[in-house]
Coordinates of N, CA and C in Angstrom, one line a residue:
X532 N 57.5 -86.9 65.0 CA 56.3 -87.4 66.5 C 56.7 -86.9 67.4
X533 N 57.7 -86.9 68.3 CA 58.5 -86.5 69.7 C 58.1 -85.1 69.7
X534 N 58.0 -84.2 69.2 CA 57.2 -83.2 68.9 C 55.7 -82.7 69.0
X535 N 55.0 -83.7 67.9 CA 53.9 -83.8 68.6 C 53.6 -84.3 69.8
X536 N 53.7 -85.3 69.9 CA 53.4 -85.8 71.5 C 53.6 -84.6 72.5
X537 N 54.8 -84.3 72.3 CA 55.1 -83.5 73.2 C 54.1 -82.0 73.8
X538 N 53.7 -81.2 72.0 CA 53.1 -80.4 71.8 C 51.3 -81.0 72.6
X539 N 51.1 -81.9 72.1 CA 49.6 -82.1 72.6 C 49.6 -82.5 74.3
X540 N 50.9 -83.3 75.0 CA 50.8 -83.2 76.4 C 50.6 -81.5 77.2
X541 N 51.8 -81.0 76.5 CA 51.2 -79.3 77.0 C 49.9 -79.0 76.9
X542 N 49.1 -79.3 75.6 CA 48.0 -78.3 75.7 C 46.9 -79.0 76.8
X543 N 47.1 -80.2 77.0 CA 46.3 -81.0 77.8 C 46.4 -80.5 79.2
X544 N 47.6 -80.3 79.4 CA 47.9 -79.9 80.7 C 47.9 -78.6 80.6
X545 N 48.0 -77.9 79.6 CA 47.2 -76.5 79.8 C 46.1 -76.1 80.0
X546 N 45.3 -76.9 79.7 CA 43.5 -77.1 79.6 C 43.7 -77.5 81.2
X547 N 44.2 -78.4 81.8 CA 44.1 -78.8 83.2 C 44.2 -77.8 83.9
X548 N 45.1 -77.3 83.7 CA 45.9 -76.3 85.0 C 45.3 -75.0 85.2
X549 N 44.6 -74.5 83.9 CA 43.3 -73.7 83.8 C 42.5 -73.9 84.1
X550 N 41.9 -75.1 84.4 CA 40.8 -75.4 85.4 C 41.0 -75.5 86.5
X551 N 42.4 -75.9 87.3 CA 42.4 -75.9 88.5 C 42.3 -74.4 89.4
X552 N 42.0 -74.4 90.8 CA 41.6 -73.5 91.1 C 42.9 -73.7 92.2
X553 N 43.6 -72.8 91.5 CA 45.0 -72.2 92.6 C 44.5 -71.1 93.8
X554 N 44.6 -71.3 94.4 CA 44.8 -70.2 95.7 C 46.6 -70.1 95.8
X555 N 46.2 -68.9 96.9 CA 47.7 -68.1 97.7 C 48.6 -69.6 98.3
X556 N 47.3 -69.8 99.1 CA 47.9 -71.0 100.2 C 48.5 -71.8 99.8
X557 N 47.8 -72.4 98.6 CA 48.5 -73.7 97.6 C 50.0 -73.3 97.1
X558 N 50.4 -71.9 97.4 CA 51.9 -71.4 96.7 C 52.7 -71.9 97.9
X559 N 52.3 -71.3 99.1 CA 53.2 -70.9 100.2 C 54.5 -72.3 100.5
X560 N 55.4 -71.8 100.2 CA 56.2 -73.1 100.5 C 57.3 -72.9 99.6
X561 N 58.3 -73.7 99.7 CA 59.8 -73.1 99.1 C 59.7 -74.3 97.6
X562 N 60.1 -73.4 96.3 CA 60.2 -74.1 95.3 C 61.2 -73.8 94.5
X563 N 62.0 -74.8 94.0 CA 63.0 -75.6 93.4 C 62.9 -75.6 92.3
X564 N 64.0 -74.3 91.6 CA 64.2 -74.6 90.0 C 64.9 -75.5 89.4
X565 N 64.1 -76.4 88.7 CA 64.5 -77.5 88.5 C 65.5 -77.4 86.9
X566 N 64.6 -77.1 85.6 CA 65.5 -76.9 84.8 C 64.4 -76.1 83.7
X567 N 64.9 -75.3 82.7 CA 64.3 -74.7 81.5 C 64.0 -75.9 80.5
X568 N 63.0 -75.8 80.0 CA 62.7 -76.7 79.0 C 62.3 -75.7 77.6
X569 N 62.5 -76.2 76.3 CA 62.3 -75.6 75.4 C 60.6 -76.4 74.4
X570 N 60.1 -75.8 73.3 CA 59.1 -76.1 73.0 C 58.7 -77.7 72.6
X571 N 60.2 -78.7 72.3 CA 60.1 -80.2 72.5 C 60.2 -80.5 73.5
X572 N 60.2 -80.0 75.2 CA 60.4 -80.5 75.9 C 62.2 -81.1 76.6
X573 N 62.7 -80.5 75.7 CA 64.2 -80.4 75.9 C 64.5 -80.1 76.8
X574 N 65.8 -79.9 78.2 CA 66.1 -79.3 78.9 C 67.4 -78.4 78.1
X575 N 66.8 -76.8 78.2 CA 68.2 -76.3 77.9 C 69.0 -75.8 79.3
X576 N 70.1 -75.7 78.8 CA 71.0 -75.0 79.7 C 71.6 -73.5 79.0
X577 N 71.5 -73.7 78.2 CA 72.1 -72.0 77.0 C 71.2 -71.7 76.5
X578 N 70.5 -70.9 76.0 CA 69.4 -70.4 75.3 C 70.2 -68.8 74.5
X579 N 69.7 -68.6 73.2 CA 69.9 -67.4 72.7 C 69.1 -66.1 73.5
X580 N 69.4 -65.3 73.8 CA 69.7 -63.8 74.1 C 69.5 -63.2 73.1
X581 N 67.9 -63.0 72.8 CA 67.2 -61.6 71.6 C 67.2 -60.3 72.1
X582 N 67.6 -59.5 71.5 CA 67.4 -58.1 71.3 C 67.6 -57.3 69.9
X583 N 66.4 -56.4 70.2 CA 66.4 -55.6 68.9 C 65.8 -56.6 68.0
X584 N 65.5 -57.8 68.0 CA 64.8 -58.7 67.1 C 66.0 -59.6 66.6
X585 N 67.1 -59.8 67.1 CA 67.9 -60.7 66.8 C 69.1 -61.2 68.0
X586 N 69.2 -62.3 67.6 CA 70.5 -62.5 68.8 C 71.2 -62.4 69.1
X587 N 71.7 -62.3 70.0 CA 73.0 -61.1 70.4 C 74.2 -61.9 71.5
X588 N 73.6 -62.7 71.9 CA 74.9 -63.5 72.9 C 73.8 -64.3 73.4
X589 N 74.5 -65.4 74.3 CA 74.4 -67.0 74.4 C 74.0 -66.6 76.1
X590 N 72.8 -67.1 76.7 CA 72.7 -66.8 78.2 C 72.9 -68.2 78.7
X591 N 73.5 -68.2 80.0 CA 73.6 -69.1 80.6 C 72.3 -69.5 81.5
X592 N 71.3 -70.5 81.3 CA 70.0 -70.4 82.0 C 70.6 -70.7 83.9
X593 N 70.1 -69.4 84.1 CA 70.1 -69.3 85.7 C 68.6 -68.8 86.3
X594 N 68.0 -69.5 86.7 CA 66.9 -68.7 87.3 C 66.4 -69.0 88.8
X595 N 65.7 -67.8 89.5 CA 65.1 -68.2 91.0 C 64.7 -69.4 91.3
X596 N 65.0 -69.9 92.4 CA 64.3 -70.6 93.0 C 63.4 -69.4 94.0
X597 N 62.3 -70.1 94.4 CA 61.3 -69.3 95.7 C 61.1 -69.3 96.7
X598 N 61.1 -68.8 98.1 CA 60.4 -69.0 99.2 C 59.1 -68.0 99.1
X599 N 57.9 -68.6 99.2 CA 56.5 -67.8 99.1 C 56.3 -68.1 100.8
X600 N 56.2 -67.0 101.6 CA 55.6 -66.7 102.8 C 54.0 -66.5 103.1
X601 N 53.5 -66.9 104.3 CA 52.1 -66.9 104.4 C 51.6 -65.4 104.4
X602 N 52.9 -64.5 104.9 CA 52.3 -63.0 104.9 C 52.5 -62.2 104.3
X603 N 53.0 -62.8 102.9 CA 52.8 -62.1 101.6 C 54.5 -62.0 101.1
X604 N 55.5 -62.2 102.0 CA 56.8 -62.0 101.3 C 57.3 -63.3 100.9
X605 N 58.5 -62.9 99.8 CA 59.2 -63.7 99.7 C 60.6 -63.7 99.3
X606 N 61.1 -64.4 98.8 CA 62.6 -64.6 98.9 C 63.1 -65.4 97.2
X607 N 63.7 -64.5 96.6 CA 64.1 -65.6 95.3 C 65.7 -65.6 95.5
X608 N 66.1 -66.6 95.2 CA 67.4 -67.2 95.0 C 68.2 -68.0 93.9
X609 N 69.5 -67.5 93.7 CA 69.9 -68.5 92.8 C 71.3 -68.6 93.2
X610 N 72.7 -69.1 92.2 CA 73.9 -69.2 92.4 C 74.2 -68.2 92.5
X611 N 73.7 -66.9 91.6 CA 74.4 -65.7 91.7 C 73.9 -64.9 93.0
X612 N 72.6 -65.0 93.2 CA 72.1 -63.1 93.5 C 70.5 -64.1 94.5
X613 N 70.8 -63.0 95.6 CA 69.3 -63.6 96.6 C 68.7 -61.9 96.5
X614 N 67.0 -61.9 96.4 CA 66.6 -61.2 96.8 C 65.0 -61.5 97.8
X615 N 64.8 -60.1 97.7 CA 63.3 -60.3 98.6 C 62.5 -59.3 98.0
X616 N 61.0 -59.5 98.7 CA 60.1 -58.3 98.3 C 58.8 -59.1 98.7
X617 N 57.8 -58.4 97.8 CA 56.3 -59.2 98.6 C 55.4 -59.8 97.2
X618 N 54.5 -60.5 97.7 CA 53.6 -61.3 96.3 C 52.2 -61.7 96.6
X619 N 52.0 -61.7 95.4 CA 50.4 -61.8 95.7 C 50.1 -62.3 94.2
X620 N 49.0 -63.3 94.6 CA 48.4 -64.4 93.3 C 47.2 -63.8 92.7
X621 N 47.4 -63.5 91.5 CA 46.2 -63.5 90.6 C 44.9 -64.4 90.0
X622 N 44.1 -65.0 90.9 CA 43.4 -66.2 90.2 C 43.1 -66.3 89.0
X623 N 42.0 -65.4 88.9 CA 42.0 -64.8 87.1 C 43.1 -64.9 86.1
X624 N 44.1 -64.6 86.1 CA 44.9 -64.8 85.3 C 45.7 -66.3 85.6
X625 N 45.9 -66.8 86.7 CA 47.2 -67.8 87.3 C 48.3 -67.4 87.7
X626 N 48.5 -66.0 87.5 CA 49.7 -65.2 87.6 C 50.1 -65.0 89.2
X627 N 51.6 -66.0 89.5 CA 52.2 -64.7 90.5 C 52.5 -63.7 90.4
X628 N 52.6 -62.8 91.1 CA 53.0 -61.2 91.2 C 53.9 -61.4 92.1
X629 N 55.4 -60.5 92.0 CA 56.5 -60.8 92.1 C 56.8 -59.3 92.0
X630 N 57.0 -58.8 93.6 CA 57.0 -57.2 93.7 C 58.7 -57.1 94.6
X631 N 59.5 -56.9 93.6 CA 61.3 -56.6 94.1 C 61.1 -55.9 95.4
X632 N 62.1 -55.9 96.7 CA 62.3 -54.7 97.0 C 63.4 -54.5 96.7
X633 N 64.0 -52.8 96.9 CA 64.9 -52.1 96.9 C 65.5 -51.5 97.7
X634 N 66.3 -51.4 98.4 CA 67.0 -51.1 99.3 C 67.2 -49.4 99.0
X635 N 67.0 -48.6 100.3 CA 67.0 -46.5 100.2 C 68.7 -46.3 100.2
X636 N 69.3 -47.4 100.5 CA 70.7 -47.0 99.9 C 71.5 -47.9 98.4
X637 N 70.3 -48.4 97.8 CA 70.9 -49.3 96.6 C 71.1 -47.8 95.5
X638 N 72.5 -48.0 94.7 CA 73.4 -47.4 94.0 C 72.0 -47.3 92.5
X639 N 71.3 -48.1 91.9 CA 70.4 -48.0 91.2 C 68.9 -47.4 91.6
X640 N 68.7 -47.1 92.9 CA 67.3 -46.6 93.1 C 66.8 -44.9 92.5
X641 N 68.1 -44.2 92.2 CA 67.8 -42.9 91.5 C 67.2 -43.4 90.2
X642 N 67.9 -44.3 89.7 CA 67.0 -44.8 88.1 C 66.2 -45.2 88.1
X643 N 65.7 -46.0 89.3 CA 64.6 -46.5 89.1 C 63.6 -45.7 89.3
X644 N 63.8 -44.7 90.2 CA 62.6 -43.8 90.5 C 62.3 -42.8 89.4
X645 N 63.4 -42.4 88.5 CA 63.3 -41.7 87.5 C 62.3 -42.0 86.4
X646 N 62.8 -43.3 86.1 CA 61.6 -44.5 85.1 C 60.4 -45.0 85.9
X647 N 60.0 -44.3 86.8 CA 58.8 -44.6 87.5 C 58.5 -45.9 87.6
X648 N 59.3 -46.6 88.0 CA 58.9 -48.3 88.3 C 59.1 -48.5 89.2
X649 N 59.6 -47.6 90.5 CA 59.2 -48.3 92.1 C 58.8 -47.2 93.1
X650 N 57.7 -47.7 93.9 CA 57.2 -47.0 94.9 C 57.6 -47.1 96.3
X651 N 57.9 -46.0 97.5 CA 58.0 -46.3 98.6 C 57.1 -46.5 99.3
X652 N 56.9 -47.9 100.1 CA 56.4 -47.8 101.2 C 56.7 -48.1 102.6
X653 N 55.3 -48.1 103.8 CA 55.1 -47.0 105.1 C 56.9 -47.9 105.9
X654 N 57.3 -49.2 105.1 CA 58.2 -50.0 106.3 C 59.8 -49.4 105.4
X655 N 59.6 -48.4 104.7 CA 61.0 -47.5 104.2 C 61.6 -47.8 103.0
X656 N 61.1 -49.3 102.5 CA 62.1 -49.8 101.6 C 61.0 -49.4 100.2
X657 N 61.7 -49.4 98.8 CA 61.1 -49.0 97.5 C 60.4 -50.2 97.0
X658 N 59.4 -50.8 96.3 CA 59.3 -52.0 95.9 C 58.6 -51.9 94.3
X659 N 59.5 -52.1 93.5 CA 59.3 -52.4 91.9 C 57.8 -52.7 91.1
X660 N 57.3 -52.1 90.8 CA 55.8 -52.6 90.2 C 55.9 -54.2 89.7
X661 N 55.1 -54.8 90.1 CA 54.8 -56.2 90.1 C 55.2 -56.8 88.8
X662 N 56.1 -58.0 88.4 CA 56.8 -58.5 87.6 C 55.5 -60.2 87.5
X663 N 54.8 -60.5 86.5 CA 54.2 -61.9 86.5 C 54.6 -63.1 85.8
X664 N 54.8 -63.9 87.2 CA 55.4 -65.4 86.4 C 53.6 -65.6 86.3
X665 N 53.6 -66.5 85.0 CA 52.4 -67.1 84.6 C 51.9 -68.8 84.9
X666 N 51.4 -69.0 85.5 CA 52.1 -71.0 85.8 C 50.6 -71.5 84.7
X667 N 51.7 -72.2 84.3 CA 50.7 -73.1 83.0 C 50.0 -74.1 83.7
X668 N 51.0 -75.1 84.4 CA 50.8 -76.4 84.9 C 51.0 -76.2 86.7
X669 N 50.2 -76.7 87.5 CA 50.2 -77.2 88.8 C 49.9 -78.4 89.2
X670 N 50.8 -78.6 90.4 CA 50.4 -79.7 91.3 C 51.0 -79.3 92.6
X671 N 50.5 -80.3 93.9 CA 51.2 -79.8 94.3 C 52.6 -80.1 95.0
X672 N 53.0 -80.7 94.1 CA 54.7 -81.3 93.8 C 55.6 -80.4 92.9
X673 N 54.8 -79.7 92.0 CA 55.5 -79.3 90.7 C 54.3 -78.3 90.1
X674 N 55.6 -77.4 89.6 CA 54.1 -76.5 89.1 C 55.9 -75.9 87.6
X675 N 54.6 -75.4 86.3 CA 55.1 -75.1 84.8 C 54.9 -73.9 84.9
X676 N 56.2 -73.2 84.6 CA 55.7 -71.8 84.6 C 56.4 -71.0 83.1
X677 N 55.5 -69.9 82.6 CA 55.9 -69.7 81.3 C 57.2 -69.0 81.6
X678 N 58.0 -69.0 80.7 CA 59.4 -68.1 80.8 C 59.2 -67.2 79.9
X679 N 60.0 -67.2 78.2 CA 60.1 -66.5 77.4 C 58.8 -67.1 75.9
X680 N 59.0 -66.7 75.0 CA 58.7 -66.9 73.7 C 58.2 -68.8 74.1
X681 N 59.0 -69.6 73.8 CA 59.2 -70.6 73.3 C 59.8 -71.7 74.9
X682 N 60.1 -71.3 75.2 CA 60.5 -71.8 76.9 C 59.0 -71.6 78.0
X683 N 59.3 -73.0 78.9 CA 59.1 -72.9 80.2 C 60.2 -73.3 81.3
X684 N 59.7 -73.1 82.8 CA 60.5 -73.3 83.9 C 59.6 -74.4 84.4
X685 N 60.5 -75.0 85.4 CA 59.9 -76.4 85.7 C 60.2 -76.2 87.4
X686 N 60.1 -76.2 88.2 CA 59.8 -76.4 89.9 C 59.5 -77.2 90.0
X687 N 60.1 -77.4 91.4 CA 59.4 -78.5 92.1 C 59.4 -78.3 93.6
X688 N 58.6 -78.7 94.7 CA 58.5 -78.0 95.6 C 59.7 -78.7 96.9
X689 N 59.9 -78.2 97.7 CA 61.1 -78.8 98.7 C 60.3 -79.2 99.6

């Protein structure tokens, strides 16, 4: 029964989320990662990491919090990492697009260039091709973003 109620809530909120007209200015500010939930609405701190069609290891959930700036830059951070880049919002798809900034002296830059997933900009930095974060549910205080197949990320505005 709990699963049915949660599924109905997600469907309802999913429909409301798509009828909302979110703009880039709605997203400006700091968004703190709260938790990852499964399809039953249960908080998950460890999830299986699937590679080549099978579960290989258990991942300790650690997702980024974000600061979206008005000038189109962002900062992402978690207890293990801090990153910077540029962002834009695709209104048609309800997606935040994140372009990770890569330092010119990064030891990984040569591999990224070979894979053709970075481009150099006038500021001297390289930027990775955009990674999309699909917004499923949005309010001024919180948002739900699709993570992987059966998981969602819950964020609160700070």
